[in-house]
mmCIF file of C-alpha atoms in Angstrom:
data_model
loop_
_atom_site.group_PDB
_atom_site.id
_atom_site.type_symbol
_atom_site.label_atom_id
_atom_site.label_comp_id
_atom_site.label_asym_id
_atom_site.label_seq_id
_atom_site.Cartn_x
_atom_site.Cartn_y
_atom_site.Cartn_z
ATOM 1 C CA MET A 1 0.000 0.000 0.000
ATOM 2 C CA MET A 2 2.755 2.308 0.647
ATOM 3 C CA ALA A 3 4.038 2.099 -2.866
ATOM 4 C CA GLU A 4 0.699 3.241 -4.198
ATOM 5 C CA GLU A 5 0.723 6.388 -2.099
ATOM 6 C CA PHE A 6 3.996 7.580 -3.623
ATOM 7 C CA SER A 7 3.357 7.032 -7.283
ATOM 8 C CA GLU A 8 5.460 9.999 -8.463
ATOM 9 C CA PRO A 9 9.101 9.207 -9.120
ATOM 10 C CA ALA A 10 11.660 10.942 -6.951
ATOM 11 C CA VAL A 11 13.613 13.728 -8.656
ATOM 12 C CA VAL A 12 17.269 14.063 -7.746
ATOM 13 C CA ARG A 13 19.108 17.227 -8.681
ATOM 14 C CA ASP A 14 22.835 17.635 -8.499
ATOM 15 C CA ASN A 15 23.520 21.329 -7.930
ATOM 16 C CA ARG A 16 27.272 21.021 -7.782
ATOM 17 C CA ARG A 17 29.109 23.199 -10.281
ATOM 18 C CA ILE A 18 31.832 20.646 -10.940
ATOM 19 C CA ASP A 19 30.943 17.239 -12.270
ATOM 20 C CA PRO A 20 32.503 14.625 -9.930
ATOM 21 C CA GLU A 21 33.044 12.155 -12.770
ATOM 22 C CA THR A 22 34.705 14.432 -15.359
ATOM 23 C CA GLY A 23 36.049 17.266 -13.148
ATOM 24 C CA GLU A 24 34.728 19.897 -15.550
ATOM 25 C CA VAL A 25 32.510 22.875 -14.766
ATOM 26 C CA ARG A 26 28.894 22.202 -15.572
ATOM 27 C CA GLU A 27 26.676 24.672 -17.364
ATOM 28 C CA GLN A 28 24.161 26.260 -15.077
ATOM 29 C CA ALA A 29 20.600 25.248 -15.703
ATOM 30 C CA PRO A 30 18.144 28.150 -15.644
ATOM 31 C CA ALA A 31 16.577 28.526 -12.260
ATOM 32 C CA GLN A 32 13.014 27.378 -12.130
ATOM 33 C CA PRO A 33 10.584 29.641 -10.374
ATOM 34 C CA THR A 34 9.297 28.295 -7.122
ATOM 35 C CA VAL A 35 5.864 28.968 -5.775
ATOM 36 C CA GLY A 36 5.384 29.522 -2.081
ATOM 37 C CA GLY A 37 8.985 28.767 -1.159
ATOM 38 C CA PRO A 38 10.803 30.052 1.873
ATOM 39 C CA ASP A 39 12.413 32.875 -0.164
ATOM 40 C CA ASP A 40 9.080 34.631 -0.834
ATOM 41 C CA GLY A 41 9.064 36.353 2.542
ATOM 42 C CA ALA A 42 12.649 37.538 2.108
ATOM 43 C CA ASP A 43 11.906 39.022 -1.336
ATOM 44 C CA SER A 44 8.896 40.940 -0.074
ATOM 45 C CA TYR A 45 10.843 42.108 2.965
ATOM 46 C CA SER A 46 13.720 43.420 0.840
ATOM 47 C CA GLY A 47 11.147 45.093 -1.425
ATOM 48 C CA ASN A 48 9.644 46.845 1.581
ATOM 49 C CA THR A 49 13.100 47.956 2.631
ATOM 50 C CA GLU A 50 13.693 49.403 -0.821
ATOM 51 C CA VAL A 51 10.319 51.149 -0.711
ATOM 52 C CA ASP A 52 11.078 52.501 2.758
ATOM 53 C CA GLU A 53 14.476 53.744 1.585
ATOM 54 C CA ALA A 54 12.893 55.352 -1.485
ATOM 55 C CA ASN A 55 10.213 57.007 0.665
ATOM 56 C CA ALA A 56 12.852 58.296 3.083
ATOM 57 C CA LEU A 57 14.912 59.651 0.180
ATOM 58 C CA ALA A 58 11.814 61.280 -1.346
ATOM 59 C CA ALA A 59 10.941 62.888 2.004
ATOM 60 C CA GLN A 60 14.513 64.148 2.345
ATOM 61 C CA ARG A 61 14.459 65.598 -1.187
ATOM 62 C CA LEU A 62 11.059 67.208 -0.544
ATOM 63 C CA ASP A 63 12.385 68.784 2.654
ATOM 64 C CA GLU A 64 15.446 70.100 0.784
ATOM 65 C CA LEU A 65 13.225 71.444 -2.002
ATOM 66 C CA GLN A 66 10.921 73.205 0.462
ATOM 67 C CA ARG A 67 13.916 74.701 2.277
ATOM 68 C CA LEU A 68 15.423 75.928 -1.003
ATOM 69 C CA ASN A 69 12.066 77.357 -2.047
ATOM 70 C CA ALA A 70 11.760 79.233 1.259
ATOM 71 C CA GLU A 71 15.321 80.539 0.882
ATOM 72 C CA TYR A 72 14.509 81.720 -2.648
ATOM 73 C CA VAL A 73 11.330 83.489 -1.501
ATOM 74 C CA ASN A 74 13.266 85.220 1.303
ATOM 75 C CA TYR A 75 16.042 86.151 -1.131
ATOM 76 C CA LYS A 76 13.519 87.610 -3.575
ATOM 77 C CA LYS A 77 11.868 89.658 -0.802
ATOM 78 C CA ARG A 78 15.250 90.922 0.377
ATOM 79 C CA VAL A 79 16.316 91.877 -3.161
ATOM 80 C CA ASP A 80 13.003 93.667 -3.787
ATOM 81 C CA ARG A 81 13.316 95.517 -0.477
ATOM 82 C CA ASP A 82 16.938 96.469 -1.216
ATOM 83 C CA ARG A 83 15.942 97.624 -4.696
ATOM 84 C CA ASP A 84 13.202 99.841 -3.227
ATOM 85 C CA VAL A 85 15.620 101.286 -0.667
ATOM 86 C CA ALA A 86 18.198 102.035 -3.386
ATOM 87 C CA LYS A 87 15.529 103.640 -5.587
ATOM 88 C CA ASN A 88 14.204 105.801 -2.745
ATOM 89 C CA THR A 89 17.723 106.798 -1.723
ATOM 90 C CA ALA A 90 18.501 107.896 -5.288
ATOM 91 C CA LEU A 91 15.233 109.838 -5.584
ATOM 92 C CA ALA A 92 15.820 111.498 -2.215
ATOM 93 C CA GLY A 93 19.332 112.470 -3.327
ATOM 94 C CA VAL A 94 18.003 114.125 -6.483
ATOM 95 C CA ALA A 95 15.260 115.905 -4.536
ATOM 96 C CA GLU A 96 17.756 117.094 -1.928
ATOM 97 C CA ALA A 97 19.992 118.504 -4.667
ATOM 98 C CA LEU A 98 17.005 120.487 -5.996
ATOM 99 C CA LEU A 99 16.086 122.058 -2.630
ATOM 100 C CA PRO A 100 17.985 125.320 -3.328
ATOM 101 C CA VAL A 101 16.096 125.652 -6.627
ATOM 102 C CA LEU A 102 12.789 125.087 -4.830
ATOM 103 C CA ASP A 103 13.774 127.689 -2.216
ATOM 104 C CA ASP A 104 14.419 130.221 -4.988
ATOM 105 C CA VAL A 105 11.072 129.400 -6.614
ATOM 106 C CA HIS A 106 9.301 129.752 -3.245
ATOM 107 C CA LEU A 107 10.940 133.123 -2.514
ATOM 108 C CA ALA A 108 10.205 134.405 -6.030
ATOM 109 C CA ARG A 109 6.568 133.370 -5.642
ATOM 110 C CA GLU A 110 6.301 135.101 -2.228
ATOM 111 C CA HIS A 111 7.750 138.352 -3.584
ATOM 112 C CA GLY A 112 5.755 138.327 -6.817
ATOM 113 C CA ASP A 113 8.838 137.906 -8.991
ATOM 114 C CA LEU A 114 7.607 134.662 -10.543
ATOM 115 C CA THR A 115 5.721 135.733 -13.659
ATOM 116 C CA GLY A 116 5.069 134.704 -17.223
ATOM 117 C CA PRO A 117 6.109 131.277 -18.479
ATOM 118 C CA PHE A 118 8.275 130.709 -15.402
ATOM 119 C CA VAL A 119 5.120 130.172 -13.339
ATOM 120 C CA ALA A 120 4.241 127.139 -15.456
ATOM 121 C CA ILE A 121 7.810 125.801 -15.253
ATOM 122 C CA ALA A 122 7.903 126.228 -11.461
ATOM 123 C CA ASP A 123 4.499 124.542 -11.085
ATOM 124 C CA LYS A 124 5.598 121.586 -13.234
ATOM 125 C CA LEU A 125 8.835 121.207 -11.273
ATOM 126 C CA GLU A 126 7.007 121.210 -7.933
ATOM 127 C CA ALA A 127 4.296 118.845 -9.220
ATOM 128 C CA THR A 128 6.856 116.408 -10.627
ATOM 129 C CA LEU A 129 8.833 116.298 -7.398
ATOM 130 C CA ALA A 130 5.610 115.882 -5.397
ATOM 131 C CA ARG A 131 4.617 112.974 -7.651
ATOM 132 C CA PHE A 132 7.891 111.243 -6.773
ATOM 133 C CA GLY A 133 7.237 111.740 -3.051
ATOM 134 C CA LEU A 134 8.740 115.101 -2.094
ATOM 135 C CA GLU A 135 6.551 116.946 0.399
ATOM 136 C CA ARG A 136 6.940 120.528 1.586
ATOM 137 C CA TYR A 137 5.813 121.219 5.158
ATOM 138 C CA GLY A 138 5.802 123.954 7.759
ATOM 139 C CA GLN A 139 2.862 126.271 8.492
ATOM 140 C CA ASP A 140 2.542 129.251 10.781
ATOM 141 C CA GLY A 141 0.674 128.281 13.951
ATOM 142 C CA GLU A 142 1.537 124.573 14.058
ATOM 143 C CA PRO A 143 3.007 123.108 17.269
ATOM 144 C CA PHE A 144 6.808 123.052 17.391
ATOM 145 C CA ASP A 145 8.282 119.570 16.891
ATOM 146 C CA PRO A 146 12.076 119.379 17.186
ATOM 147 C CA ALA A 147 12.097 116.261 14.980
ATOM 148 C CA VAL A 148 10.868 118.244 11.962
ATOM 149 C CA HIS A 149 11.485 121.894 12.908
ATOM 150 C CA GLU A 150 14.658 123.864 13.487
ATOM 151 C CA ALA A 151 14.113 126.824 15.813
ATOM 152 C CA LEU A 152 16.079 129.858 14.654
ATOM 153 C CA MET A 153 14.354 132.391 16.958
ATOM 154 C CA HIS A 154 12.604 132.125 20.329
ATOM 155 C CA SER A 155 10.126 134.444 21.981
ATOM 156 C CA HIS A 156 7.588 134.192 24.810
ATOM 157 C CA SER A 157 3.877 134.857 24.449
ATOM 158 C CA ASP A 158 0.682 134.550 26.487
ATOM 159 C CA GLU A 159 -1.237 133.586 23.341
ATOM 160 C CA TYR A 160 0.124 130.015 23.218
ATOM 161 C CA GLU A 161 -0.091 127.153 25.696
ATOM 162 C CA VAL A 162 2.578 125.041 23.943
ATOM 163 C CA ALA A 163 5.660 125.928 21.927
ATOM 164 C CA THR A 164 4.298 127.082 18.563
ATOM 165 C CA CYS A 165 5.819 127.973 15.191
ATOM 166 C CA VAL A 166 4.810 131.618 14.739
ATOM 167 C CA LYS A 167 6.727 132.202 11.506
ATOM 168 C CA VAL A 168 8.128 129.752 8.953
ATOM 169 C CA LEU A 169 11.383 131.273 7.735
ATOM 170 C CA GLN A 170 12.199 128.426 5.338
ATOM 171 C CA PRO A 171 9.918 125.460 4.578
ATOM 172 C CA GLY A 172 11.012 121.937 5.384
ATOM 173 C CA TYR A 173 10.988 119.001 2.991
ATOM 174 C CA LYS A 174 10.292 115.309 3.520
ATOM 175 C CA PHE A 175 10.737 112.395 1.190
ATOM 176 C CA GLY A 176 8.407 109.717 2.497
ATOM 177 C CA GLU A 177 9.221 109.481 6.211
ATOM 178 C CA ARG A 178 12.737 110.856 5.756
ATOM 179 C CA VAL A 179 13.269 114.531 6.608
ATOM 180 C CA LEU A 180 15.515 116.051 3.944
ATOM 181 C CA ARG A 181 15.600 119.432 5.628
ATOM 182 C CA PRO A 182 13.776 120.579 8.769
ATOM 183 C CA ALA A 183 11.537 123.628 8.524
ATOM 184 C CA ARG A 184 13.371 126.654 9.901
ATOM 185 C CA VAL A 185 10.988 128.545 12.156
ATOM 186 C CA ALA A 186 10.538 131.243 14.769
ATOM 187 C CA VAL A 187 9.062 129.724 17.930
ATOM 188 C CA ALA A 188 6.902 131.320 20.623
ATOM 189 C CA ASP A 189 7.087 129.590 23.994
ATOM 190 C CA PRO A 190 4.273 129.986 26.546
ATOM 191 C CA GLN A 191 4.865 132.439 29.411
ATOM 192 C CA GLY A 192 5.543 131.043 32.804
#
């Protein structure tokens, strides 16, 4: 009965590379695929390791890319900010160089010497500089502020409760928040 249970013939494979009878190297037979062998778990495990390594590498590359992108954005902001500062500095320099011309125009206008076509030229010059950000300031009666006013004369008066600019001797000019020249004024301090 036992012989009937094992009806398939036994297969013997000699996997040695050298033939013991001839002493020569045998040709390798192509490996036959095995189904459900003990190596299946090892292959899937090494595949998971490769996937894990690839995922780790991808995460590292993504982190590097995000860091480089953030550095680029910060660089671009810094360059834009520096460009704006350089532009404003250049414009302020040009405006500051033209302050004596504007003073002459202002004095000529106050004394009635600005007539004819020069009125239009003076208006265009002042409008152009104002368009680029130059602002003239200083009015009689405004409170004295040492940050934007330069006191050339002092007097005392009962009319004022705080130090007040009673006469603007020369207007001041600002470019944005930067004071190019403080307004030169006569100041009345309160009595007492």
